[in-house]
């Protein structure tokens, strides 16, 4: 059996990514996300976010 590479930005990979985001309520502003499906366990979704940049002239503190 051959292998197929999907990307989240194009074609079938984008369709799958969009479907999972919509069905699982994954925000659009995530850097990446992973989904774990295990028998008799809840679906686990892990999201990685970029930190918010402070507005210009504002200091974090």
GROMACS .gro file of N, CA, C and O in nm:
model
  244
    1UNK      N    1   0.085  -0.118   0.000
    1UNK     CA    2   0.000   0.000   0.000
    1UNK      C    3   0.089   0.124   0.000
    1UNK      O    4   0.185   0.132   0.075
    2UNK      N    5   0.057   0.222  -0.082
    2UNK     CA    6   0.134   0.345  -0.090
    2UNK      C    7   0.099   0.440   0.023
    2UNK      O    8   0.000   0.425   0.092
    3UNK      N    9   0.183   0.538   0.042
    3UNK     CA   10   0.156   0.636   0.146
    3UNK      C   11   0.112   0.767   0.081
    3UNK      O   12   0.144   0.796  -0.033
    4UNK      N   13   0.037   0.844   0.156
    4UNK     CA   14  -0.013   0.972   0.107
    4UNK      C   15   0.015   1.077   0.213
    4UNK      O   16  -0.015   1.055   0.330
    5UNK      N   17   0.073   1.187   0.174
    5UNK     CA   18   0.101   1.295   0.267
    5UNK      C   19  -0.007   1.401   0.254
    5UNK      O   20  -0.037   1.447   0.143
    6UNK      N   21  -0.066   1.436   0.368
    6UNK     CA   22  -0.167   1.541   0.371
    6UNK      C   23  -0.109   1.663   0.440
    6UNK      O   24  -0.027   1.650   0.531
    7UNK      N   25  -0.149   1.781   0.397
    7UNK     CA   26  -0.113   1.903   0.468
    7UNK      C   27  -0.241   1.975   0.508
    7UNK      O   28  -0.344   1.963   0.441
    8UNK      N   29  -0.233   2.047   0.620
    8UNK     CA   30  -0.351   2.116   0.671
    8UNK      C   31  -0.388   2.239   0.589
    8UNK      O   32  -0.491   2.301   0.612
    9UNK      N   33  -0.305   2.273   0.491
    9UNK     CA   34  -0.329   2.395   0.413
    9UNK      C   35  -0.393   2.370   0.277
    9UNK      O   36  -0.441   2.464   0.214
   10UNK      N   37  -0.393   2.244   0.231
   10UNK     CA   38  -0.439   2.218   0.094
   10UNK      C   39  -0.518   2.089   0.083
   10UNK      O   40  -0.495   1.994   0.157
   11UNK      N   41  -0.610   2.086  -0.010
   11UNK     CA   42  -0.680   1.965  -0.050
   11UNK      C   43  -0.749   1.889   0.062
   11UNK      O   44  -0.811   1.946   0.150
   12UNK      N   45  -0.733   1.755   0.059
   12UNK     CA   46  -0.799   1.668   0.155
   12UNK      C   47  -0.754   1.698   0.298
   12UNK      O   48  -0.835   1.693   0.391
   13UNK      N   49  -0.627   1.731   0.317
   13UNK     CA   50  -0.577   1.766   0.451
   13UNK      C   51  -0.648   1.887   0.508
   13UNK      O   52  -0.683   1.891   0.626
   14UNK      N   53  -0.670   1.988   0.424
   14UNK     CA   54  -0.742   2.108   0.469
   14UNK      C   55  -0.887   2.074   0.502
   14UNK      O   56  -0.941   2.121   0.602
   15UNK      N   57  -0.949   1.992   0.420
   15UNK     CA   58  -1.088   1.953   0.446
   15UNK      C   59  -1.099   1.879   0.579
   15UNK      O   60  -1.190   1.906   0.658
   16UNK      N   61  -1.007   1.788   0.605
   16UNK     CA   62  -1.007   1.714   0.731
   16UNK      C   63  -0.980   1.806   0.849
   16UNK      O   64  -1.047   1.799   0.952
   17UNK      N   65  -0.883   1.895   0.834
   17UNK     CA   66  -0.851   1.992   0.939
   17UNK      C   67  -0.972   2.079   0.971
   17UNK      O   68  -1.009   2.096   1.088
   18UNK      N   69  -1.038   2.132   0.870
   18UNK     CA   70  -1.155   2.217   0.890
   18UNK      C   71  -1.269   2.140   0.955
   18UNK      O   72  -1.337   2.191   1.045
   19UNK      N   73  -1.290   2.015   0.914
   19UNK     CA   74  -1.394   1.932   0.974
   19UNK      C   75  -1.367   1.909   1.122
   19UNK      O   76  -1.457   1.925   1.205
   20UNK      N   77  -1.244   1.872   1.157
   20UNK     CA   78  -1.210   1.849   1.297
   20UNK      C   79  -1.224   1.977   1.379
   20UNK      O   80  -1.275   1.975   1.491
   21UNK      N   81  -1.177   2.089   1.325
   21UNK     CA   82  -1.192   2.216   1.397
   21UNK      C   83  -1.338   2.245   1.427
   21UNK      O   84  -1.373   2.280   1.539
   22UNK      N   85  -1.424   2.229   1.327
   22UNK     CA   86  -1.566   2.258   1.344
   22UNK      C   87  -1.632   2.161   1.442
   22UNK      O   88  -1.703   2.202   1.533
   23UNK      N   89  -1.608   2.033   1.424
   23UNK     CA   90  -1.674   1.930   1.506
   23UNK      C   91  -1.626   1.930   1.651
   23UNK      O   92  -1.703   1.901   1.742
   24UNK      N   93  -1.498   1.961   1.673
   24UNK     CA   94  -1.441   1.955   1.807
   24UNK      C   95  -1.429   2.091   1.874
   24UNK      O   96  -1.384   2.101   1.987
   25UNK      N   97  -1.470   2.197   1.804
   25UNK     CA   98  -1.466   2.332   1.862
   25UNK      C   99  -1.326   2.385   1.880
   25UNK      O  100  -1.299   2.460   1.973
   26UNK      N  101  -1.236   2.349   1.791
   26UNK     CA  102  -1.098   2.395   1.799
   26UNK      C  103  -1.089   2.537   1.744
   26UNK      O  104  -1.131   2.563   1.632
   27UNK      N  105  -1.036   2.631   1.824
   27UNK     CA  106  -1.027   2.770   1.777
   27UNK      C  107  -0.941   2.784   1.653
   27UNK      O  108  -0.849   2.705   1.629
   28UNK      N  109  -0.969   2.885   1.574
   28UNK     CA  110  -0.893   2.910   1.450
   28UNK      C  111  -0.753   2.963   1.477
   28UNK      O  112  -0.667   2.957   1.391
   29UNK      N  113  -0.729   3.017   1.598
   29UNK     CA  114  -0.600   3.081   1.625
   29UNK      C  115  -0.496   2.987   1.686
   29UNK      O  116  -0.397   3.032   1.741
   30UNK      N  117  -0.515   2.854   1.676
   30UNK     CA  118  -0.414   2.763   1.728
   30UNK      C  119  -0.299   2.748   1.629
   30UNK      O  120  -0.318   2.759   1.507
   31UNK      N  121  -0.181   2.725   1.682
   31UNK     CA  122  -0.064   2.699   1.598
   31UNK      C  123  -0.069   2.557   1.545
   31UNK      O  124  -0.041   2.531   1.429
   32UNK      N  125  -0.109   2.463   1.631
   32UNK     CA  126  -0.124   2.324   1.592
   32UNK      C  127  -0.219   2.255   1.690
   32UNK      O  128  -0.244   2.306   1.799
   33UNK      N  129  -0.273   2.140   1.647
   33UNK     CA  130  -0.354   2.060   1.739
   33UNK      C  131  -0.337   1.913   1.706
   33UNK      O  132  -0.302   1.876   1.595
   34UNK      N  133  -0.358   1.831   1.808
   34UNK     CA  134  -0.352   1.687   1.792
   34UNK      C  135  -0.476   1.626   1.853
   34UNK      O  136  -0.531   1.678   1.950
   35UNK      N  137  -0.521   1.517   1.796
   35UNK     CA  138  -0.643   1.450   1.844
   35UNK      C  139  -0.608   1.305   1.872
   35UNK      O  140  -0.544   1.238   1.790
   36UNK      N  141  -0.648   1.255   1.990
   36UNK     CA  142  -0.624   1.116   2.028
   36UNK      C  143  -0.758   1.045   2.043
   36UNK      O  144  -0.845   1.089   2.118
   37UNK      N  145  -0.775   0.936   1.969
   37UNK     CA  146  -0.893   0.852   1.980
   37UNK      C  147  -0.849   0.719   2.041
   37UNK      O  148  -0.762   0.653   1.985
   38UNK      N  149  -0.908   0.681   2.154
   38UNK     CA  150  -0.878   0.552   2.217
   38UNK      C  151  -1.010   0.485   2.255
   38UNK      O  152  -1.105   0.553   2.297
   39UNK      N  153  -1.014   0.354   2.241
   39UNK     CA  154  -1.135   0.279   2.271
   39UNK      C  155  -1.176   0.301   2.416
   39UNK      O  156  -1.094   0.294   2.507
   40UNK      N  157  -1.304   0.329   2.437
   40UNK     CA  158  -1.364   0.348   2.570
   40UNK      C  159  -1.304   0.465   2.649
   40UNK      O  160  -1.306   0.464   2.771
   41UNK      N  161  -1.249   0.561   2.579
   41UNK     CA  162  -1.196   0.682   2.643
   41UNK      C  163  -1.249   0.803   2.569
   41UNK      O  164  -1.280   0.796   2.451
   42UNK      N  165  -1.261   0.916   2.641
   42UNK     CA  166  -1.303   1.037   2.570
   42UNK      C  167  -1.197   1.081   2.469
   42UNK      O  168  -1.079   1.050   2.484
   43UNK      N  169  -1.240   1.150   2.366
   43UNK     CA  170  -1.148   1.205   2.266
   43UNK      C  171  -1.065   1.314   2.334
   43UNK      O  172  -1.119   1.399   2.405
   44UNK      N  173  -0.936   1.311   2.315
   44UNK     CA  174  -0.846   1.409   2.375
   44UNK      C  175  -0.793   1.502   2.266
   44UNK      O  176  -0.741   1.455   2.164
   45UNK      N  177  -0.812   1.631   2.285
   45UNK     CA  178  -0.763   1.731   2.190
   45UNK      C  179  -0.661   1.818   2.262
   45UNK      O  180  -0.690   1.872   2.369
   46UNK      N  181  -0.543   1.829   2.205
   46UNK     CA  182  -0.439   1.916   2.260
   46UNK      C  183  -0.409   2.025   2.159
   46UNK      O  184  -0.387   1.996   2.042
   47UNK      N  185  -0.409   2.149   2.206
   47UNK     CA  186  -0.385   2.263   2.118
   47UNK      C  187  -0.260   2.337   2.164
   47UNK      O  188  -0.235   2.351   2.283
   48UNK      N  189  -0.184   2.385   2.067
   48UNK     CA  190  -0.067   2.466   2.094
   48UNK      C  191  -0.093   2.605   2.038
   48UNK      O  192  -0.132   2.620   1.923
   49UNK      N  193  -0.074   2.704   2.123
   49UNK     CA  194  -0.101   2.842   2.085
   49UNK      C  195   0.029   2.922   2.084
   49UNK      O  196   0.120   2.896   2.163
   50UNK      N  197   0.037   3.022   1.999
   50UNK     CA  198   0.144   3.121   2.006
   50UNK      C  199   0.107   3.219   2.116
   50UNK      O  200  -0.011   3.254   2.132
   51UNK      N  201   0.205   3.264   2.194
   51UNK     CA  202   0.171   3.363   2.297
   51UNK      C  203   0.126   3.494   2.232
   51UNK      O  204   0.170   3.527   2.122
   52UNK      N  205   0.036   3.563   2.299
   52UNK     CA  206  -0.009   3.693   2.250
   52UNK      C  207   0.105   3.792   2.261
   52UNK      O  208   0.177   3.795   2.360
   53UNK      N  209   0.119   3.873   2.158
   53UNK     CA  210   0.218   3.981   2.164
   53UNK      C  211   0.155   4.102   2.229
   53UNK      O  212   0.039   4.134   2.202
   54UNK      N  213   0.229   4.170   2.316
   54UNK     CA  214   0.173   4.292   2.376
   54UNK      C  215   0.154   4.398   2.268
   54UNK      O  216   0.226   4.401   2.169
   55UNK      N  217   0.055   4.483   2.289
   55UNK     CA  218   0.033   4.592   2.194
   55UNK      C  219   0.151   4.687   2.202
   55UNK      O  220   0.216   4.700   2.304
   56UNK      N  221   0.177   4.757   2.093
   56UNK     CA  222   0.288   4.851   2.091
   56UNK      C  223   0.269   4.957   2.200
   56UNK      O  224   0.160   5.009   2.219
   57UNK      N  225   0.378   4.982   2.272
   57UNK     CA  226   0.373   5.082   2.377
   57UNK      C  227   0.323   5.026   2.509
   57UNK      O  228   0.330   5.094   2.611
   58UNK      N  229   0.274   4.903   2.509
   58UNK     CA  230   0.225   4.840   2.633
   58UNK      C  231   0.331   4.745   2.685
   58UNK      O  232   0.396   4.675   2.609
   59UNK      N  233   0.350   4.742   2.816
   59UNK     CA  234   0.443   4.648   2.876
   59UNK      C  235   0.366   4.537   2.945
   59UNK      O  236   0.259   4.561   3.000
   60UNK      N  237   0.421   4.416   2.936
   60UNK     CA  238   0.361   4.305   3.011
   60UNK      C  239   0.404   4.317   3.155
   60UNK      O  240   0.514   4.356   3.186
   61UNK      N  241   0.318   4.276   3.244
   61UNK     CA  242   0.361   4.286   3.382
   61UNK      C  243   0.262   4.234   3.470
   61UNK      O  244   0.235   4.168   3.547
   0.00000   0.00000   0.00000
